[in-house]
CSV table of C-alpha atoms and ligand atoms in Angstrom, one decimal:
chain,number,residue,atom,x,y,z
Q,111,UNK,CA,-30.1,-8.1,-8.6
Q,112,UNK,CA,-29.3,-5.4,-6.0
Q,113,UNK,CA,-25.8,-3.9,-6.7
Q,114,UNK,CA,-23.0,-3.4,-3.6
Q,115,UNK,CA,-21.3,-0.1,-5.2
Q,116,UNK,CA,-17.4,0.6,-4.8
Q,117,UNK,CA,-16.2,1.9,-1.6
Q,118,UNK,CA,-18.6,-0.3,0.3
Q,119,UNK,CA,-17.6,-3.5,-0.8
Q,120,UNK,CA,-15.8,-6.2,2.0
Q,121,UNK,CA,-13.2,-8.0,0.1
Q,122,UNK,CA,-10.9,-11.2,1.0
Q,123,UNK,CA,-7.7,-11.4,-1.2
Q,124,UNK,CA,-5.2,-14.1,-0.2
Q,125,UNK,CA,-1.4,-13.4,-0.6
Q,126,UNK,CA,-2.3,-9.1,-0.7
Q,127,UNK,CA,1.3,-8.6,0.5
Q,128,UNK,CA,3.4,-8.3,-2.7
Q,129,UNK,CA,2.9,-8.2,-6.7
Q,130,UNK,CA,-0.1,-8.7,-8.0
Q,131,UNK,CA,-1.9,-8.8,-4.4
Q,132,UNK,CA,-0.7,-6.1,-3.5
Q,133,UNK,CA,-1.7,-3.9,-6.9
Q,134,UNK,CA,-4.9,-5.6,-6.0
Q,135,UNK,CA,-5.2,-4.3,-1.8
Q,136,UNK,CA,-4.3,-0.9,-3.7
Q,137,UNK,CA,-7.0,-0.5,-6.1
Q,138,UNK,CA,-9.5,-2.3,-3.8
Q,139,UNK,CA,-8.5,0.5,-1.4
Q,140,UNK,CA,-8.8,3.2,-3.9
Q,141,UNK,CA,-12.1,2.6,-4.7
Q,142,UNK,CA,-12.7,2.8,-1.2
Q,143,UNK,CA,-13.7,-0.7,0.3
Q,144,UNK,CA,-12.8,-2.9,3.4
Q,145,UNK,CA,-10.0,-5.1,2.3
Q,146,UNK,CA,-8.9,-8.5,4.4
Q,147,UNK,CA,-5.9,-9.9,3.3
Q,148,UNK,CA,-2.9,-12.4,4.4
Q,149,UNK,CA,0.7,-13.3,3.8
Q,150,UNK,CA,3.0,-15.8,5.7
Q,151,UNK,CA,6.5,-13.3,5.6
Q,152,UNK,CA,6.2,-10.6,8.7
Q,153,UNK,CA,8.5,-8.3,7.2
Q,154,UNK,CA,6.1,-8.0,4.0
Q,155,UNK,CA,3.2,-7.5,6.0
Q,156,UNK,CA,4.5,-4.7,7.7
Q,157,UNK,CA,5.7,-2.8,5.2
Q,158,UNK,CA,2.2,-3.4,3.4
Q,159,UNK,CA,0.9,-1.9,6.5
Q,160,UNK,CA,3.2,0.9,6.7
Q,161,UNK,CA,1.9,2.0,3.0
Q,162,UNK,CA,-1.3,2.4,4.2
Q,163,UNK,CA,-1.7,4.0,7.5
Q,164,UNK,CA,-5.0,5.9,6.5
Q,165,UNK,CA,-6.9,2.4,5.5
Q,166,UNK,CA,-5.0,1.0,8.8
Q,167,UNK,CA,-6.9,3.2,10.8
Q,168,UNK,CA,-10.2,2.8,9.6
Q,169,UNK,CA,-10.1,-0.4,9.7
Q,170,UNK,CA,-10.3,-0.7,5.9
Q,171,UNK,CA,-7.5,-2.6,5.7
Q,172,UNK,CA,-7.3,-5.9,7.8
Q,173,UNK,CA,-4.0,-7.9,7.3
Q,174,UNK,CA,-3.3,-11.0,9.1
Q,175,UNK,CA,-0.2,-13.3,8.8
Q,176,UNK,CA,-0.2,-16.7,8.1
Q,177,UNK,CA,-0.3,-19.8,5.5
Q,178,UNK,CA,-3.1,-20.1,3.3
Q,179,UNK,CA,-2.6,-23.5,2.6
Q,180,UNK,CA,-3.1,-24.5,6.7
Q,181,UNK,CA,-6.6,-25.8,7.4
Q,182,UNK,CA,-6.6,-24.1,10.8
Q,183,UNK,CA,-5.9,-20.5,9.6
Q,184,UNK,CA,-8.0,-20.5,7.1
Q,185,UNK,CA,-10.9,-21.5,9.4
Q,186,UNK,CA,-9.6,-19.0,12.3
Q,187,UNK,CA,-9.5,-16.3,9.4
Q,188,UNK,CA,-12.5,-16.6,7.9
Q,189,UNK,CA,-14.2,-16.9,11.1
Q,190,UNK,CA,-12.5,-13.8,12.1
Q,191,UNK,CA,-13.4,-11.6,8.5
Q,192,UNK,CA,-17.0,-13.0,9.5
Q,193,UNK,CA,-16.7,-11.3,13.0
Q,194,UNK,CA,-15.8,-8.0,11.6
Q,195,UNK,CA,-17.1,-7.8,8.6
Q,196,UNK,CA,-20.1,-9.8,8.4
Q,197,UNK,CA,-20.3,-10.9,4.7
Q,198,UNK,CA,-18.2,-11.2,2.2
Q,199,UNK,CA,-18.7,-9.2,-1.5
Q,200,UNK,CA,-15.3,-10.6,-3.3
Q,201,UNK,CA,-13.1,-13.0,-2.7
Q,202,UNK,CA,-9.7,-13.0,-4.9
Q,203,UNK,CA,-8.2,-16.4,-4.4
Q,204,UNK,CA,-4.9,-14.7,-5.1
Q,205,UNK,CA,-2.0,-16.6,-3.1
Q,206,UNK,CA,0.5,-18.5,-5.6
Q,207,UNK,CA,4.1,-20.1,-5.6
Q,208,UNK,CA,6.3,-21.4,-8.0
Q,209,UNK,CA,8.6,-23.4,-6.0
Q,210,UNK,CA,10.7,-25.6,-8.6
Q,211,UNK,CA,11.4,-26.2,-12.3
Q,212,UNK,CA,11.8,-29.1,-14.4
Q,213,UNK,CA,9.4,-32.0,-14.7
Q,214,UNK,CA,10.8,-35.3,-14.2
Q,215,UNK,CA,13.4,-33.4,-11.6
Q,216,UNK,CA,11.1,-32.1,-9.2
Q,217,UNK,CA,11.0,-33.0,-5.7
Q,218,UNK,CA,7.5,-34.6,-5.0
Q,219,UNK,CA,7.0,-32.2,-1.4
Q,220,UNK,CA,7.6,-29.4,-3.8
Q,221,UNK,CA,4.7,-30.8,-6.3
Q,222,UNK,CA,2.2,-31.4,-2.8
Q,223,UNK,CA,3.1,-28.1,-1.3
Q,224,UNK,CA,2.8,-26.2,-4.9
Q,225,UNK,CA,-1.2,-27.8,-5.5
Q,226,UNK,CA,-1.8,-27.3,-1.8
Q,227,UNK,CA,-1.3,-23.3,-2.2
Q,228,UNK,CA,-2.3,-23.3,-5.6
Q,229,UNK,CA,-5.3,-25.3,-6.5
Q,230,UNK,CA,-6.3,-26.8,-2.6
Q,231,UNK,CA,-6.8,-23.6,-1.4
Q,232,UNK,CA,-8.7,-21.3,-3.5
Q,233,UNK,CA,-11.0,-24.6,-3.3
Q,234,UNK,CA,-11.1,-24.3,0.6
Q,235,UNK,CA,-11.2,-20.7,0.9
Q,236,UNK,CA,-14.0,-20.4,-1.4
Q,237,UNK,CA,-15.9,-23.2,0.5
Q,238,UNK,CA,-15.3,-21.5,3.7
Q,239,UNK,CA,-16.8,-18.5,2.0
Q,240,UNK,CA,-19.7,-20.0,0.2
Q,241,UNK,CA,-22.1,-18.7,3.0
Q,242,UNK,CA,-20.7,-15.2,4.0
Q,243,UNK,CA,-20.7,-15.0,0.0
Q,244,UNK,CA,-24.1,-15.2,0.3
Q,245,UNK,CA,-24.8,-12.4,2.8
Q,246,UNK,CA,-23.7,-10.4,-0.2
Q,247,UNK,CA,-26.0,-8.8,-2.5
Q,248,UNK,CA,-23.8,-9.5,-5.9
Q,249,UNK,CA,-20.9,-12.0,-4.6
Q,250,UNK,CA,-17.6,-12.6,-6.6
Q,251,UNK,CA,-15.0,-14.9,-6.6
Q,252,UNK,CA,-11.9,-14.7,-8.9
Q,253,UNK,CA,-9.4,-17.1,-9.3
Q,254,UNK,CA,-5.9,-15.7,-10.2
Q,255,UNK,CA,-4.6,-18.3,-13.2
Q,256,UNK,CA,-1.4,-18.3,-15.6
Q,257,UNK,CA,-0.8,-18.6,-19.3
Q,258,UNK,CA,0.8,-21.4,-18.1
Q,259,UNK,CA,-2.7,-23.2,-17.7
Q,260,UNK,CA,-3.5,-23.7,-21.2
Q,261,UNK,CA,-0.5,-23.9,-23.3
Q,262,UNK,CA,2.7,-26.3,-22.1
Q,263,UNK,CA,5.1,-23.1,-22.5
Q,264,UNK,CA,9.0,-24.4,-22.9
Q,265,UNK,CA,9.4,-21.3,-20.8
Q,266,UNK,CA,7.2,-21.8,-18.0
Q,267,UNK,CA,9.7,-24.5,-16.7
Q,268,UNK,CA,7.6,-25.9,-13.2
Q,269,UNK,CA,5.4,-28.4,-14.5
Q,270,UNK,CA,3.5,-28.5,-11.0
Q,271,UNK,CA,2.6,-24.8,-11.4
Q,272,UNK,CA,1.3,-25.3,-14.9
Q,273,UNK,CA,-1.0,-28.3,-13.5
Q,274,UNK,CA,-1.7,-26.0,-10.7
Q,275,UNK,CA,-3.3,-23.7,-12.9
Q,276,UNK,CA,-5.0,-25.7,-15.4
Q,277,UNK,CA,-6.7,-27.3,-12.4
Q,278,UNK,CA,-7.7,-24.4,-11.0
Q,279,UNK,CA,-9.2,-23.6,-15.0
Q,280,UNK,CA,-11.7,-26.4,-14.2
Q,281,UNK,CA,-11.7,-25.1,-10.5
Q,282,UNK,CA,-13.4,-22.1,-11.9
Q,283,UNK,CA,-15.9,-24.0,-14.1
Q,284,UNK,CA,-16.9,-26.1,-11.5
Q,285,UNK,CA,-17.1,-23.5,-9.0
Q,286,UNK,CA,-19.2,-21.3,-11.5
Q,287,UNK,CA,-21.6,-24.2,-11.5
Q,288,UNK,CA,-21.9,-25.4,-7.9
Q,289,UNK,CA,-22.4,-21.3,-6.9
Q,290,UNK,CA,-24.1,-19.8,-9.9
Q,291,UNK,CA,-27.7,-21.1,-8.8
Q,292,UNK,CA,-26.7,-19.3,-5.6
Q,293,UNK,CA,-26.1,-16.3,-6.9
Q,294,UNK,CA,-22.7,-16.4,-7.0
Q,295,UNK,CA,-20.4,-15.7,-10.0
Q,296,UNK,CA,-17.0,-17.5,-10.2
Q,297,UNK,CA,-14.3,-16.6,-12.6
Q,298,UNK,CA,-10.4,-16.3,-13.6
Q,299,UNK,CA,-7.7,-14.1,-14.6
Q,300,UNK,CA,-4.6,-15.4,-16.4
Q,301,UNK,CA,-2.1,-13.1,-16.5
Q,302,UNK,CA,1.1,-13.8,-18.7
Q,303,UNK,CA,4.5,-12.4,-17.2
Q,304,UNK,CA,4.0,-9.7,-14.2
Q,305,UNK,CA,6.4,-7.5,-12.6
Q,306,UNK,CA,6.4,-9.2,-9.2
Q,307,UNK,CA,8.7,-10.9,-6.4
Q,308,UNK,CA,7.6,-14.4,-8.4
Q,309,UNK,CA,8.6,-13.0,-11.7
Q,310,UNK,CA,12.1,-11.9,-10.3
Q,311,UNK,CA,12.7,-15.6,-9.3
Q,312,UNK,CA,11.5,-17.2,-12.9
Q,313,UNK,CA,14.1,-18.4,-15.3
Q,314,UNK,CA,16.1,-16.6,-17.8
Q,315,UNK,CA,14.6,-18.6,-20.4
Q,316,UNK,CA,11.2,-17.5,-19.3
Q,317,UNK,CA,12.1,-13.8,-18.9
Q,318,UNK,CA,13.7,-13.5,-22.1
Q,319,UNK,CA,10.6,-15.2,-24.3
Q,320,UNK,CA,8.0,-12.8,-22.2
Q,321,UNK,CA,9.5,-10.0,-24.3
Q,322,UNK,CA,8.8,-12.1,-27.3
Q,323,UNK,CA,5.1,-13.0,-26.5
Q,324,UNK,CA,3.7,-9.6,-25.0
Q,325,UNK,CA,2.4,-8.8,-28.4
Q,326,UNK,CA,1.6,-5.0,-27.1
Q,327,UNK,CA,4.8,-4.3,-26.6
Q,328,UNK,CA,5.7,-4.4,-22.7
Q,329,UNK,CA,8.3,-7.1,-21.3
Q,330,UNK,CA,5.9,-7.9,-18.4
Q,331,UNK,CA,2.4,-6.8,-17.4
Q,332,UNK,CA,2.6,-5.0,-14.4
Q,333,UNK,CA,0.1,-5.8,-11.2
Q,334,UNK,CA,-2.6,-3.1,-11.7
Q,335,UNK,CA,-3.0,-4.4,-15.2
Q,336,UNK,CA,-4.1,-7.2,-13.1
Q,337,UNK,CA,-6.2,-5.8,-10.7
Q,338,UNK,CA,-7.9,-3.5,-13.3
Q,339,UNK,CA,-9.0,-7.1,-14.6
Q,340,UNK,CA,-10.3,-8.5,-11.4
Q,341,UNK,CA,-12.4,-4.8,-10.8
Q,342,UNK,CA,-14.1,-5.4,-13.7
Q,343,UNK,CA,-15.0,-9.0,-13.1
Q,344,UNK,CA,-15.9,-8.2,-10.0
Q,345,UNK,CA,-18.1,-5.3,-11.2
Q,346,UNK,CA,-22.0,-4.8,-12.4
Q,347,UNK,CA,-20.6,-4.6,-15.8
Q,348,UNK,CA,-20.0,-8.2,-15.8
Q,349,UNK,CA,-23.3,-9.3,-13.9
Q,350,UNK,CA,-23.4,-11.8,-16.5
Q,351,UNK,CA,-19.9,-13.5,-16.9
Q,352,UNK,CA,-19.6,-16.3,-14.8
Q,353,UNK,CA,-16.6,-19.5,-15.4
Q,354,UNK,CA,-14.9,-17.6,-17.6
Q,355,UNK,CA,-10.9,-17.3,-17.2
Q,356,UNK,CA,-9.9,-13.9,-18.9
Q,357,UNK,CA,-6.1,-13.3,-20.4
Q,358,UNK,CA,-4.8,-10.5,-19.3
Q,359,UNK,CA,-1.3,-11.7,-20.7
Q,360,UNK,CA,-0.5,-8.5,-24.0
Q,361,UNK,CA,-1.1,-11.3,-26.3
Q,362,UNK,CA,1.5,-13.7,-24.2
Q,363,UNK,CA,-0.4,-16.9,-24.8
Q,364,UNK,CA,-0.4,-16.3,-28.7
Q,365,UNK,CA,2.9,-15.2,-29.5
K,293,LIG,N1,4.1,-12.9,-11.6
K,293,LIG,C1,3.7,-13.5,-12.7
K,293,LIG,O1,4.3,-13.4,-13.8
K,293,LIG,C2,2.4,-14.3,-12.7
K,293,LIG,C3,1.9,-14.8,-13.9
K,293,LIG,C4,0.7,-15.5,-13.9
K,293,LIG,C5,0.1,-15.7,-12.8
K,293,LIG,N2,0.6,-15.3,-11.6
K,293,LIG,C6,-0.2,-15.6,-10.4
K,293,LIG,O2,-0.6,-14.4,-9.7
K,293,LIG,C7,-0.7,-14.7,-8.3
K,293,LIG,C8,0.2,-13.7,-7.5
K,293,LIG,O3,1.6,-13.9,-8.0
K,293,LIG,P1,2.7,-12.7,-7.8
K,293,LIG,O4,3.5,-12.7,-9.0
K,293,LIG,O5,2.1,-11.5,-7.3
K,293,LIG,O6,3.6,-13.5,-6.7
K,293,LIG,P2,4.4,-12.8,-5.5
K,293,LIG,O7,4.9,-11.5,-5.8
K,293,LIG,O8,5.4,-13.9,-5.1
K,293,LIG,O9,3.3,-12.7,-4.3
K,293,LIG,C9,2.6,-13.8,-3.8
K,293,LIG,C10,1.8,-13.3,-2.6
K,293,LIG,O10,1.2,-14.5,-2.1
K,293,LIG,C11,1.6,-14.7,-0.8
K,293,LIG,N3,1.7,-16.1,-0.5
K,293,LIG,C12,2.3,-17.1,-1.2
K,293,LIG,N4,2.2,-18.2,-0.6
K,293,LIG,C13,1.4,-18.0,0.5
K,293,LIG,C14,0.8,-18.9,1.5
K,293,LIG,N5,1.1,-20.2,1.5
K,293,LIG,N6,0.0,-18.3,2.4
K,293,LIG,C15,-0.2,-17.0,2.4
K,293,LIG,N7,0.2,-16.2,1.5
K,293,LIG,C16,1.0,-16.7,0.5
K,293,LIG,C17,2.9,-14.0,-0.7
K,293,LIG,O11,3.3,-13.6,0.7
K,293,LIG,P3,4.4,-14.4,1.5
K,293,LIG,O12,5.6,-14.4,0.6
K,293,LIG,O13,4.5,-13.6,2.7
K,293,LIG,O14,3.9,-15.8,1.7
K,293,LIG,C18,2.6,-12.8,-1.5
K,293,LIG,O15,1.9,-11.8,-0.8
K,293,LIG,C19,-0.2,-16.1,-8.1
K,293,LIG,O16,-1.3,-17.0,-8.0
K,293,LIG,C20,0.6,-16.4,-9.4
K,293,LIG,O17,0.6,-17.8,-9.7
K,293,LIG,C21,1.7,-14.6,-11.5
């Protein structure tokens, strides 16, 4: 299989504007390619704009505003990264909320808009994406998951993210199968705590147990840990590794 080497690659990551997508628009920058990206809050896409003027004006960097889990802009999106771009080499299904905690206490619009942002989308975007993904000589898509997904953590304290996740587990499988005889590899990350916006607004409880867990030492992973992840997955070096969900958690899901 032909390889599409860094600095050439066209890459679609949902939710680039903060945390973990936005250690992920970084290093996708860095190694020079064309990055597409969204976010729904104005204010955090221009400042992720302001931080890269350079990639701005090359048209590396395309970032558009608006809600990942609305049918309309993902098909006007898509259409658009299609008009510039052409194909598509990666696709990082990135975008994620935690919205509330407790199980039996949460609100059930929380629960729909939680899977619809969460699990419905990274279904729909990677549909949408099946054929530009195919223009691509070595197509990725990575899935970003949780600890959460495998283990029911007291700490993680929103059951619908946890079900969010472990859905999008079998998301990945089943993706890895449906695309795989197309060429396309599907697979996961699940990181543990990360230094993000979403981490500042998680529990005390789960803050203080992170310490705990992250065996190597850290009290939260921080987003290019992350992103160093999804480069190699999306990488020649793992031309092989398809439906796999890899930890990148310091050892949080076995402490
Ligand atoms: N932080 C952690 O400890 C941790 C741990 C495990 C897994 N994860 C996963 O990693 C991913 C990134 O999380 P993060 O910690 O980086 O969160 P974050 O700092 O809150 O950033 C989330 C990003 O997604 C965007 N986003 C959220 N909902 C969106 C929507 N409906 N449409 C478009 N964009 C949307 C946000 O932009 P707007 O605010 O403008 O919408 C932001 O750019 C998520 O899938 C999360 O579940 C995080």
């Amino acid at each position: 299989m032909e390889t599409v080497t860094h600095g050439e690659r066209i890459v679609c990551i949902t939710g680039g504007t903060s945390g973990i997508g936005a250690g992920l628009v970084a290093a996708f920058l860095d190694a020079g390619d064309c990055v597409h990206s969204c976010g729904r809050n104005p204010v955090k896409v221009e400042r992720l704009l302001a931080a890269w003027p350079e990639a701005v004006a090359e048209r590396r960097l395309n970032l558009v505003r608006g809600d990942i889990a609305d049918d309309a802009f993902r098909a006007r999106w898509v259409a658009d990264i299609a008009e510039r771009s052409g194909r598509l080499d990666v696709l990082v299904n990135n975008a994620g909320v935690i919205l509330d905690s407790g199980t039996l206490e949460e609100s059930l619009d929380h629960w729909r808009a939680t899977l619809e942002v969460n699990l419905i989308a990274p279904f729909a975007m990677t549909q949408s994406c099946a054929r530009l993904l195919e223009s691509s000589s070595a197509p990725v898509v990575v899935n970003l998951s949780s600890a959460c997904a495998r283990h029911p953590f007291a700490s993680c304290t929103s059951t619908s993210y946890s079900v969010s996740k472990a859905g999008l587990d079998m998301l990945t499988q089943r993706l890895a199968m449906a695309l795989g005889p197309r060429g396309i590899r599907v697979n996961g990350v699940a990181p543990g705590v990360v230094d993000s916006e979403m981490w500042e607004a998680v529990p005390e409880l789960m803050r203080e147990t992170a310490e705990r867990r992250h065996l190597l030492g850290r009290q939260a992973v921080m987003p290019r840990d992350v992103a160093d992840a999804v480069l190699f997955l999306a990488s020649p070096q793992a031309r092989l590794v398809t439906g796999a969900t890899l930890s990148v958690d310091a050892g949080y899901a076995l402490g």
